[in-house]
Coordinates of C-alpha atoms in Angstrom, one line a residue:
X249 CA -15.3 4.4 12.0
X250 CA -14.1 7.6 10.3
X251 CA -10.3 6.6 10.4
X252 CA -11.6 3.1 9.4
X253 CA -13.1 4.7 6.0
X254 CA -10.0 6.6 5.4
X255 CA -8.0 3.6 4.8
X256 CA -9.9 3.1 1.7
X257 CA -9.1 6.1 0.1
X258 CA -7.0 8.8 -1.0
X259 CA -7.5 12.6 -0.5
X260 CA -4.5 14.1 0.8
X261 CA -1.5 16.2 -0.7
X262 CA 1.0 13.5 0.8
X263 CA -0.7 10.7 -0.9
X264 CA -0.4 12.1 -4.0
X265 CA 3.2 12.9 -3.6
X266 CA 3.5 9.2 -2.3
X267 CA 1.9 8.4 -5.9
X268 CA 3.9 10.6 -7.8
X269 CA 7.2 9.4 -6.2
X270 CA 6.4 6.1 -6.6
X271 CA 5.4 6.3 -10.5
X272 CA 8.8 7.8 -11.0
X273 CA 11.3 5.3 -13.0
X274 CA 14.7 5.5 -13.3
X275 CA 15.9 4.7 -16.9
X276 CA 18.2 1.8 -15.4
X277 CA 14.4 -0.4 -14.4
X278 CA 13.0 -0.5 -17.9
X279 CA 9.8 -2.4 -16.6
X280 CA 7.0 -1.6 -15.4
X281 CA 4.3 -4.0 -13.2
X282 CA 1.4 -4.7 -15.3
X283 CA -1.9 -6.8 -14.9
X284 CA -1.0 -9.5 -16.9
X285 CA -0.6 -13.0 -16.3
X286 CA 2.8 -13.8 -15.8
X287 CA 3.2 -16.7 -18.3
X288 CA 3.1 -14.3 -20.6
X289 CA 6.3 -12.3 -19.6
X290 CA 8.7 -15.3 -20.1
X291 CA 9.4 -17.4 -22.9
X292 CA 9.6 -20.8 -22.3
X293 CA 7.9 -23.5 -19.6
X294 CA 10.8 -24.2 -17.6
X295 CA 11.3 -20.4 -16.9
X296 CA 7.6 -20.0 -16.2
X297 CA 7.5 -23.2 -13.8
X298 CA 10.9 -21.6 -11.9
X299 CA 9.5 -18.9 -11.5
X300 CA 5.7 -19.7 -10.2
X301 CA 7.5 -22.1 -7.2
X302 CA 9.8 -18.6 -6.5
X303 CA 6.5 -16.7 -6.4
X304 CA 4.8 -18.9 -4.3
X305 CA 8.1 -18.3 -1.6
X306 CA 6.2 -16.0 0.8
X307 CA 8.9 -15.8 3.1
X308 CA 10.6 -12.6 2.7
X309 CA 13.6 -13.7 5.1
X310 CA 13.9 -17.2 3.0
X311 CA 16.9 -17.8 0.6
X312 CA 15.5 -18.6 -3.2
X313 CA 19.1 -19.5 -4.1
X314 CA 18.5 -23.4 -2.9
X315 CA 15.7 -23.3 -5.5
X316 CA 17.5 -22.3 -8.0
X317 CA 20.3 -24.1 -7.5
X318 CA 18.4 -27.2 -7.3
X319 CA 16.7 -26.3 -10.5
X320 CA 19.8 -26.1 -12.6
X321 CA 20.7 -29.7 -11.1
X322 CA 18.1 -31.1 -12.8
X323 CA 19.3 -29.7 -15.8
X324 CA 16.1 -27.9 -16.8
X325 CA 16.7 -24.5 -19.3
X326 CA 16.0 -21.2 -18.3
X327 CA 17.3 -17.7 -20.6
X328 CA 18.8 -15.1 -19.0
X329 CA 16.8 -12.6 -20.5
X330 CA 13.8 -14.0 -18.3
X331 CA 15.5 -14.3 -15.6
X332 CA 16.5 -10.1 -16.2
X333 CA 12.5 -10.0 -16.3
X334 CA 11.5 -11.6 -13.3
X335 CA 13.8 -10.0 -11.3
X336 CA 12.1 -6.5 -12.1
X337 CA 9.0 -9.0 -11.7
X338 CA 9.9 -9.2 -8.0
X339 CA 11.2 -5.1 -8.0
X340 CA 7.6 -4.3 -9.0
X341 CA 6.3 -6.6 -6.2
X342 CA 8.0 -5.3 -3.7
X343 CA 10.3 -8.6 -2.8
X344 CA 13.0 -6.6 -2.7
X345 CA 15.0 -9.6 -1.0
X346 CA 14.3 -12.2 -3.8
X347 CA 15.0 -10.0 -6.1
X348 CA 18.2 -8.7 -5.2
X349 CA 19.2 -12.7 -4.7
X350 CA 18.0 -13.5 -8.0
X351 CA 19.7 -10.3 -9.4
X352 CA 23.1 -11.8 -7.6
X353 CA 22.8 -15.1 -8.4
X354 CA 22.3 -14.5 -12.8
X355 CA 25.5 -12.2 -12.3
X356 CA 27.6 -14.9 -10.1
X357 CA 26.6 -18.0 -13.0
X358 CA 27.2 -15.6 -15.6
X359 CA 23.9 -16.1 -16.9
X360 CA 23.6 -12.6 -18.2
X361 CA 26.4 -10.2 -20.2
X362 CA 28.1 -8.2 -17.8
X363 CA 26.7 -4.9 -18.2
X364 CA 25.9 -1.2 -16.5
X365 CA 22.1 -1.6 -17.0
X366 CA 22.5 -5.0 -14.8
X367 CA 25.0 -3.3 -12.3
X368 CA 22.9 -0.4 -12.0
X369 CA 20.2 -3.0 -11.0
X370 CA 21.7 -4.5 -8.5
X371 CA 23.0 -1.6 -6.7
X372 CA 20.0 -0.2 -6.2
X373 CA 18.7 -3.3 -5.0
X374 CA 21.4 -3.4 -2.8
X375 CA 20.7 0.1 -1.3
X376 CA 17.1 -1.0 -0.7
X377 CA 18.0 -4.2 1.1
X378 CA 21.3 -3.7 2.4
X379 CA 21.6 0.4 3.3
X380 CA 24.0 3.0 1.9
X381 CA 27.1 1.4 2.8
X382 CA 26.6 -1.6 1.1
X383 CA 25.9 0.3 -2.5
X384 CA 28.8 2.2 -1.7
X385 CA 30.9 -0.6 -1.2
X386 CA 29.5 -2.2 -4.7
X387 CA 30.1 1.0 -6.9
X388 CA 33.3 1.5 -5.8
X389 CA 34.4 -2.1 -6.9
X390 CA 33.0 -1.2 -10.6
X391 CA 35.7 -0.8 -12.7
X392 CA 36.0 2.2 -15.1
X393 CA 33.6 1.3 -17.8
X394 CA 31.0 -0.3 -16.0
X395 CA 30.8 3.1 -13.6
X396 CA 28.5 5.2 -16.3
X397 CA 25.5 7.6 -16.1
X398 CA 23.2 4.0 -15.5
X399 CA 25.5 3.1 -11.9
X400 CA 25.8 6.3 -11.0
X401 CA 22.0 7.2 -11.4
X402 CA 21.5 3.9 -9.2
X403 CA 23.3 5.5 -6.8
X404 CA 22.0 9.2 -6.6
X405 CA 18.9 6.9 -6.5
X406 CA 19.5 5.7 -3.5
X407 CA 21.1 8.8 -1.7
X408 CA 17.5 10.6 -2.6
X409 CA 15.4 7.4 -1.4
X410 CA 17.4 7.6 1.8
X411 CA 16.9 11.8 2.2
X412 CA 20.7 12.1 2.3
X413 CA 20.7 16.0 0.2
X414 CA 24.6 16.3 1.0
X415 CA 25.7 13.2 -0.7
X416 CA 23.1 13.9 -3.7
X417 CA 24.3 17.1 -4.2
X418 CA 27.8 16.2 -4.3
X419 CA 27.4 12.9 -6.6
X420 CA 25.3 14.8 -9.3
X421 CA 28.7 17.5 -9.3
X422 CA 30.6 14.3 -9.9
X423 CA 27.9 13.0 -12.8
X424 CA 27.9 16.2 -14.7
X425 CA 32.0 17.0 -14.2
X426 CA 31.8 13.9 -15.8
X427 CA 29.3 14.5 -18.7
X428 CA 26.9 11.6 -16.9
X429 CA 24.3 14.2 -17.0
X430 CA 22.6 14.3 -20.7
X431 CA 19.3 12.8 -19.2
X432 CA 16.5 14.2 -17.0
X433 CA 17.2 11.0 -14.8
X434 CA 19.4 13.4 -11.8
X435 CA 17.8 16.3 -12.2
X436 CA 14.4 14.1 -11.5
X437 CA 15.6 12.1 -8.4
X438 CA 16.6 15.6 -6.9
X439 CA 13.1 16.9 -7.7
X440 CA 12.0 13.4 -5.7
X441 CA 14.5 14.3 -2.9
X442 CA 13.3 18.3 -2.5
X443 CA 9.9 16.9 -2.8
X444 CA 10.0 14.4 0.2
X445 CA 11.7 16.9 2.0
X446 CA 9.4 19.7 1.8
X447 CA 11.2 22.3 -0.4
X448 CA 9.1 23.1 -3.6
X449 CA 11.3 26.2 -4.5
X450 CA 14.2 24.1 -4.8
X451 CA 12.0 21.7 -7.2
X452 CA 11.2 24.2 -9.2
X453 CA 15.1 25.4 -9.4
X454 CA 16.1 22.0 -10.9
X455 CA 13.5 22.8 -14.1
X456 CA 15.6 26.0 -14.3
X457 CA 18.8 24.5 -14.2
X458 CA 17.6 21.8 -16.4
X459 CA 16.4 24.2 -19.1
X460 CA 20.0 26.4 -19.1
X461 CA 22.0 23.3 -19.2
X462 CA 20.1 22.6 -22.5
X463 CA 18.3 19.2 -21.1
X464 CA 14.4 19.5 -22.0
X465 CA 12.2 18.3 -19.2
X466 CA 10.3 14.9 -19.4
X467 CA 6.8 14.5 -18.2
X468 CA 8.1 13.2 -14.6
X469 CA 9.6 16.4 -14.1
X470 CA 6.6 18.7 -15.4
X471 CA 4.5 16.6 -12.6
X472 CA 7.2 17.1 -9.9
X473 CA 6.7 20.7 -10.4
X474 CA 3.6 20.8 -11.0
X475 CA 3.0 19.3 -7.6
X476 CA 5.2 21.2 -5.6
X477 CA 3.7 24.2 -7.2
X478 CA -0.1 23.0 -5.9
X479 CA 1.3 22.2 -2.4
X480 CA 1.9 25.9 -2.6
X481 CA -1.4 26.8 -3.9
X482 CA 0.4 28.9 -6.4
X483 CA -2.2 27.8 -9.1
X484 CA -1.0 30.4 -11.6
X485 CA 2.3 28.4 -11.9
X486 CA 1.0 25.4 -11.8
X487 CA -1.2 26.5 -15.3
X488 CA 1.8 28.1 -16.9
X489 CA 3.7 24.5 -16.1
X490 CA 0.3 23.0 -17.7
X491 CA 0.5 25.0 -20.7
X492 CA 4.2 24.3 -21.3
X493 CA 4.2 20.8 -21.0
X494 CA 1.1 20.9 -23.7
X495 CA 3.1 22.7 -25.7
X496 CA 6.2 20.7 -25.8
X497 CA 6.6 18.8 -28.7
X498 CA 8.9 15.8 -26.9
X499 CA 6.3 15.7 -24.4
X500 CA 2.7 13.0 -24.4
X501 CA 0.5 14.1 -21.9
X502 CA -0.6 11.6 -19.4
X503 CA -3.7 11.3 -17.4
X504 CA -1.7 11.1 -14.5
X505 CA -0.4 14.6 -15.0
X506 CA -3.8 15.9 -14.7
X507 CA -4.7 13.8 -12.6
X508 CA -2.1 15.6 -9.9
X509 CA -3.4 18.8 -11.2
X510 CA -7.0 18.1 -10.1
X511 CA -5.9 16.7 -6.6
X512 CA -4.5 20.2 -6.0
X513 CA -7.4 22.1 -7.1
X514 CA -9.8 20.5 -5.4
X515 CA -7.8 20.7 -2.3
X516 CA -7.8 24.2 -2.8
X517 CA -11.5 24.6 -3.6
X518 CA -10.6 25.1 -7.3
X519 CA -14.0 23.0 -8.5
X520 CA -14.4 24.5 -11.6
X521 CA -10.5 24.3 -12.6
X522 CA -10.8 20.7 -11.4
X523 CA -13.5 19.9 -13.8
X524 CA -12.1 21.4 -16.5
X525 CA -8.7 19.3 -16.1
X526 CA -11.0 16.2 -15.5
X527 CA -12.6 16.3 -18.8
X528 CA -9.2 16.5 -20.3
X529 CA -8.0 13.7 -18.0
X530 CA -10.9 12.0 -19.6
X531 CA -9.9 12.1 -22.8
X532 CA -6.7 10.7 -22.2
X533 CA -7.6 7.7 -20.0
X534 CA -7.4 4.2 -21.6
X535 CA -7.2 2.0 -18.5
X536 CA -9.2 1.1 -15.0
X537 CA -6.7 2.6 -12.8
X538 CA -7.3 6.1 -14.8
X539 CA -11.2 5.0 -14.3
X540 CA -9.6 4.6 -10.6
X541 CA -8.6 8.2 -10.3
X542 CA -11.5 9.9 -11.9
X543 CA -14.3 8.3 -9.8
X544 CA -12.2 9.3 -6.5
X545 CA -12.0 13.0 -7.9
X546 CA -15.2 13.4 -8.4
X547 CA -16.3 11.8 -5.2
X548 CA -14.4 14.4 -3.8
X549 CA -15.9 16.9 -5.4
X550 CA -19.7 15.7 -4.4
X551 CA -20.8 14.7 -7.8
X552 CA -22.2 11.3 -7.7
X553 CA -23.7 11.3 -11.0
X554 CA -20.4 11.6 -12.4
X555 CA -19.1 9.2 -10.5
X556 CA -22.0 6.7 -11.4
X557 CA -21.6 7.7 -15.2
X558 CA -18.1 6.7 -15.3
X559 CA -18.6 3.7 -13.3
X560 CA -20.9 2.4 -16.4
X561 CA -18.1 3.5 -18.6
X562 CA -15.8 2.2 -17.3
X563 CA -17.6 -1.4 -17.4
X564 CA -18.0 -1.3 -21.3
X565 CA -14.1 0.4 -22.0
X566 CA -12.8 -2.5 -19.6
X567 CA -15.1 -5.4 -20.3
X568 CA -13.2 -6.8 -17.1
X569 CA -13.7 -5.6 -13.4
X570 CA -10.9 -6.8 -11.0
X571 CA -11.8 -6.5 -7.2
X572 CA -9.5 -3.7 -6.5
X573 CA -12.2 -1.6 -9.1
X574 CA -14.9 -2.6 -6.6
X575 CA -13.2 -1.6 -3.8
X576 CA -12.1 1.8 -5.2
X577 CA -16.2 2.1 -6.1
X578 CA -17.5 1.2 -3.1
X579 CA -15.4 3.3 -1.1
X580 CA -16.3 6.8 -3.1
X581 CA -20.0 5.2 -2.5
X582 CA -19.5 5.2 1.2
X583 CA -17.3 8.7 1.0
X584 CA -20.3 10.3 -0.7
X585 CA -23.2 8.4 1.7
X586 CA -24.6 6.7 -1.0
X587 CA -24.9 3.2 0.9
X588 CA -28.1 1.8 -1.0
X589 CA -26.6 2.3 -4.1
X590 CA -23.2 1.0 -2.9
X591 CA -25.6 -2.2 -2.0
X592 CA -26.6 -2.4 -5.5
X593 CA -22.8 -2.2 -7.1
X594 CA -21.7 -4.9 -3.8
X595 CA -24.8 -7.6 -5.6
X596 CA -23.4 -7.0 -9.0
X597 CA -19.9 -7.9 -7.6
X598 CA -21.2 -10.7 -5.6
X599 CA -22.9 -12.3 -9.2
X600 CA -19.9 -11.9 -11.5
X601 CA -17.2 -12.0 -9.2
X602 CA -14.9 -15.0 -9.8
X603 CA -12.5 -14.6 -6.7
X604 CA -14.9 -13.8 -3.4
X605 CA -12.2 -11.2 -1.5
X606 CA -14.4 -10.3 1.5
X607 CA -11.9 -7.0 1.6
X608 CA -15.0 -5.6 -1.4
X609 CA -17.6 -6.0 1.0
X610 CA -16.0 -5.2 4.5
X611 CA -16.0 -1.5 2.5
X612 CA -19.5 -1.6 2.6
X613 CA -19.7 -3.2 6.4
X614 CA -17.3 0.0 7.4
X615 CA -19.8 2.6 5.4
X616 CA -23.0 1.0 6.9
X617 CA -21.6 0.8 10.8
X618 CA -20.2 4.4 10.3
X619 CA -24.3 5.3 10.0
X620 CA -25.5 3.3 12.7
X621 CA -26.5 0.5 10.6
X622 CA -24.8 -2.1 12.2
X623 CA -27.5 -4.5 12.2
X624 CA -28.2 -4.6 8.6
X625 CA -24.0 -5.1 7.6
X626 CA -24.3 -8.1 10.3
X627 CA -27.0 -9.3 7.9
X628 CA -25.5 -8.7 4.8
X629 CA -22.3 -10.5 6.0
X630 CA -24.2 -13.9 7.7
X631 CA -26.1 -14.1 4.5
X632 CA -22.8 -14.1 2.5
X633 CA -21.7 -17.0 5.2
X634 CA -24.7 -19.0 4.6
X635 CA -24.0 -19.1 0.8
X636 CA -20.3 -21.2 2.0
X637 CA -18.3 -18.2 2.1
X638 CA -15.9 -18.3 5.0
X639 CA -15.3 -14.5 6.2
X640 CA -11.9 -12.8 7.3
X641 CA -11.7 -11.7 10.8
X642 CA -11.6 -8.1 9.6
X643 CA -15.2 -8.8 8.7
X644 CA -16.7 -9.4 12.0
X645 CA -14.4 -6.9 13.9
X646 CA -15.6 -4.2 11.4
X647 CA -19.4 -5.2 13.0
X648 CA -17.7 -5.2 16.2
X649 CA -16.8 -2.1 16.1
X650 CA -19.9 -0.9 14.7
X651 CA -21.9 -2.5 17.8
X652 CA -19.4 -0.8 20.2
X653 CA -20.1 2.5 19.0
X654 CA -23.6 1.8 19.5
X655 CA -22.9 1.1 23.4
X656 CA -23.8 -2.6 22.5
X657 CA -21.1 -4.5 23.9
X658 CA -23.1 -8.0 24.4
X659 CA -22.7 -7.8 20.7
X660 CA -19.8 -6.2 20.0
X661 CA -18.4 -9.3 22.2
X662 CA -20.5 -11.9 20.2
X663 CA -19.2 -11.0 17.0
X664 CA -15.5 -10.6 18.2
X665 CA -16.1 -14.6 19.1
X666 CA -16.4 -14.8 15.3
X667 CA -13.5 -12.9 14.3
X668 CA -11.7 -15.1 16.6
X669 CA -12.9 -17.7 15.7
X670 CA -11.5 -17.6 11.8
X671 CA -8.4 -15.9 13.1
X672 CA -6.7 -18.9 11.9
X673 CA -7.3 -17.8 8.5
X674 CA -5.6 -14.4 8.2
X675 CA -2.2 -14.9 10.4
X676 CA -1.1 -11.4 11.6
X677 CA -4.1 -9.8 12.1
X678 CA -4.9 -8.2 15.0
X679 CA -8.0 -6.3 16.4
X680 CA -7.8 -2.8 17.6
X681 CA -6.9 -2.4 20.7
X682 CA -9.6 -0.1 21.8
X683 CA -12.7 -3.0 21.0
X684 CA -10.8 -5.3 22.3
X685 CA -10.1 -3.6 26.1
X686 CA -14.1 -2.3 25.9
X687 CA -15.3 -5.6 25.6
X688 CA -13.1 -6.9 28.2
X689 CA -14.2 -4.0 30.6
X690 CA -17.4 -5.2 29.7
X691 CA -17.1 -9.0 30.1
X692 CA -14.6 -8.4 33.5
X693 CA -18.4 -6.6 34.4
X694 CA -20.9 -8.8 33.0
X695 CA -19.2 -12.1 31.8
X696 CA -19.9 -15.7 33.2
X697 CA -16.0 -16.9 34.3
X698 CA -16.3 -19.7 31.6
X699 CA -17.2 -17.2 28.9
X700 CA -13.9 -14.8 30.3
X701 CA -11.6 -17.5 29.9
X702 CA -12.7 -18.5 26.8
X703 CA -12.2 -15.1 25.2
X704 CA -9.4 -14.6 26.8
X705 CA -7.9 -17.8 25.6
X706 CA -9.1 -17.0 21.9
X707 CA -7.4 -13.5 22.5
X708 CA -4.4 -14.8 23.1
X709 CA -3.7 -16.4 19.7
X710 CA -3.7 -13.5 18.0
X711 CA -2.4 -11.0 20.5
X712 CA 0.2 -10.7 23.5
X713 CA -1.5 -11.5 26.8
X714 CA -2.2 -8.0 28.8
X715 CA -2.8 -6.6 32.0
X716 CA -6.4 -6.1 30.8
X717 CA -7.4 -9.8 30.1
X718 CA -6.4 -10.6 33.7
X719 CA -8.6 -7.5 35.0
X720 CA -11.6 -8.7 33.4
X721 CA -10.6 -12.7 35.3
X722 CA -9.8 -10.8 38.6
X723 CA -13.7 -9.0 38.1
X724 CA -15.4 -12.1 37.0
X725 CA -14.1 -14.3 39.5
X726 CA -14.8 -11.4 42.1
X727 CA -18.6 -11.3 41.1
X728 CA -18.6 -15.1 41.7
X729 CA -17.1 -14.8 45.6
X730 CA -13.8 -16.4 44.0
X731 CA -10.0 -15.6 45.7
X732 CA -7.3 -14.0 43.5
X733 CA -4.5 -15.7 44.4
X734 CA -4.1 -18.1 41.7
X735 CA -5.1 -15.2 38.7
X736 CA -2.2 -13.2 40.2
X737 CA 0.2 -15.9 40.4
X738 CA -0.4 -16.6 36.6
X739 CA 0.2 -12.8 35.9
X740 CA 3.8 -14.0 37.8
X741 CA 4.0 -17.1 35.3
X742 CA 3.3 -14.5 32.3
X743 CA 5.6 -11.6 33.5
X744 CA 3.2 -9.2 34.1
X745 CA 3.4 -6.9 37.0
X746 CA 0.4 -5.8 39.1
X747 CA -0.2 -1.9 38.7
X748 CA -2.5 0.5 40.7
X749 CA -5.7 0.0 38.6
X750 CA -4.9 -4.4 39.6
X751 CA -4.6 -3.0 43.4
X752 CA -7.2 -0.8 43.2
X753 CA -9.6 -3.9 41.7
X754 CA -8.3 -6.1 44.3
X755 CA -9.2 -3.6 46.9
X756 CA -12.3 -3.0 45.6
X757 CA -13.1 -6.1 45.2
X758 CA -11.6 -7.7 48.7
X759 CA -13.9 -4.4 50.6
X760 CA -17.1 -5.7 48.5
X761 CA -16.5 -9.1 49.9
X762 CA -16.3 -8.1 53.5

């Protein structure tokens, strides 16, 4: 259950980098995801009805363009500044695809001006979807004016998202040969570059260069350098990098500076350092996801009253609790073996809840089998059932699992029938493929051939067929004096081969009959 647990939070150096690289933004995306409601970002109904059917597209292989187009038909109104927005709407959310259609789609009507900043967009866009080629082919069709430090920072963008360090190096020559270099923006994406490949020194020779070309760092680059100078353990640096950036009067500090600073301290068995930085962290936190990062730090460090004392503060600052703040919660609970009290934060979810997400309490369900207490997550999660709650599949492979790690595989069986059974509901999940071949060990040993088939059957929705469901028929049918020949010719039927652990249960089982 331990890798189970460690989906649910973060403690390693390359998650942090992978947090840090993400929060980066190029100057060319001026928006940034929020948790607002989305009718708020546009400015008129029609553009907030176009956009809700676009969202509720979930195909990412399907083409929004017959939406639009069909939109427009019916001559309803939409500005192309809200369009502009909801295509960084669908940048922040991932959809890539949609977005990039959208983004080509405003530029082909000519709903927007014609300008770098929308250029800039869509070549990026067109790196992410399309590959390197493709954004090479589009920049070198810009003409003269519309190729400016915004279309060529798309670009370097995308050589550093795609590792390529010749064709970064080169292109940020080209930029400042040009004078498109006045901005931290290149110097940044090659700190992102030397920090995905491993090379801190080199991060820490673009804040050099930086400095004698008279550009003054911005706070992404103070954290890119700060981090590669923790992944070193070089803690010295990374306080003199602290100090500097405090010190600098273009520079806020950010929580999430600190916040990068304490991940490498406590890594390092810093504590003391760490707590000092999370009190100024503290200080500067105005939001849940900065509530987020505290409670995980101190979970890490062991100090649950901490982590309870911010959980209460983070209630009154917030007046709202989304279920993502649960699950964060819960999971530091669980990390720090404090199940009964993670039981008590699960009820108070449970009574103000206004979306039931059984991702909150399969946290707990994980904590609780990881401790052998299988039994009392299977009754925590029927109760929930018996209140008209309809559970994911996760939820009973989670007790599953738990029962098979407690060599209880009449169980473990029982409540995979369950997960199957609401399969339906969650399309694309699949159970691990270590339950599922020790219950069929156990049912090829133990099963009735109805019950076999059934499971197998069930199985079968939601993953390929196997050589394994077809050893537990063979050894069900066996115990019951029943021939092979007809299980074998359906292994035929589904192109599966018999291998020496099928001849060796056929053997076995053709000696035991004689």
């Amino acid at each position: 259950m331990g890798t189970a647990i460690s989906t649910i939070r973060s403690n390693s150096t390359s998650t942090n980098l992978h947090r840090l690289v993400s929060s980066h933004k190029n100057y060319y995306n001026t928006a940034s995801a929020t948790r607002s409601n989305m009718k708020s970002k546009f400015s008129s109904s029609g553009s907030n009805a176009l956009f809700q059917k676009i969202s509720t597209l979930r195909d990412p292989d399907a083409s929004i363009v017959p939406i639009l187009d069909e939109f427009m038909r019916d001559g309803k109104k939409v500005k192309g500044t809200d369009l502009q927005r909801f295509v960084r709407e669908l940048r922040s959310r991932k959809r890539l695809s949609h977005a990039l259609q959208l983004s080509e789609w405003v530029n082909t009507n000519n709903y927007c001006r014609d300008t770098s900043g929308n250029h800039a967009v869509q070549l990026d866009l067109i790196g992410s979807v399309r590959g390197i080629d493709a954004a090479e082919n589009y920049f070198n069709k810009l003409t003269g004016k519309e190729k400016d430090e915004r279309t060529y920072g798309a670009l370097l963008n995308c050589y550093t998202r795609e590792g390529l360090v010749d064709k970064s190096l080169s292109l940020k020559q080209t930029m400042k040969e040009a004078g498109f270099v006045s901005s931290p923006l290149a110097y940044n994406n090659l700190m992102c570059l030397y920090s995905r490949t491993d090379q801190p020194e080199k991060v820490l020779d673009m804040l050099s260069e930086m400095k004698q070309n008279g550009i003054s760092p911005n706070n992404f680059s103070y954290r890119f350098c700060i981090n590669a100078c923790g992944e070193k353990s070089d803690f010295k640096s990374m306080e003199k990098l602290l100090a500097e950036m405090e010190n600098q009067p273009q520079i806020t500090m950010d929580w999430s500076t600190y916040s990068t600073a304490v991940n490498h301290y406590i890594i390092g068995d810093q504590k003391e350092k760490a707590r000092v930085a999370l009190k100024k962290l503290e200080t500067l936190n105005k939001d849940a996801i900065g509530y987020s990062h505290l409670i995980s730090h101190y979970a890490k460090l062991g100090d649950v009253d901490e982590v309870m004392r911010l959980w209460g503060l983070q209630k009154v600052v917030c007046k709202k609790q989304i279920n993502r703040d649960y699950i964060t919660m819960l999971g530091m609970l669980v990390k720090l073996g404090e199940l009964e009290e993670g039981a008590n934060v699960l009820m108070e979810w449970e009574s103000s809840c206004r979306t039931f997400d059984f991702r909150v309490p399969n946290v707990l369900f994980i904590g609780l089998c990881s401790k052998g207490l299988t039994e009392k997550a299977e009754t925590m999660l029927k109760k929930m059932i018996g209140t008209g709650k309809r559970p994911i599949p996760n939820s009973w492979a989670i007790i599953s699992f738990g029962y098979m790690e407690m060599k209880n595989l009449k169980k473990a069986y029982e409540c995979m029938k369950e997960a199957l059974a609401v399969s339906q509901e969650s399309p694309g999940w699949k159970p691990k493929p270590v339950l599922i071949s020790s219950i069929l060990r156990w049912l090829g040993e133990n099963g009735k051939i109805a019950d076999v088939e059934a499971f197998v059957s069930s199985l079968r929705s939601v993953i390929p067929v196997n050589r394994e469901m077809y050893h537990a028929l063979i050894k069900a049918n066996a115990r019951c004096g029943n021939g092979a020949d007809d299980l074998i010719n359906r292994m035929k039927s589904d192109k599966i081969d018999a291998d020496e652990e099928t001849k060796k249960i056929l053997s076995s089982n053709t000696d035991g009959s004689e």
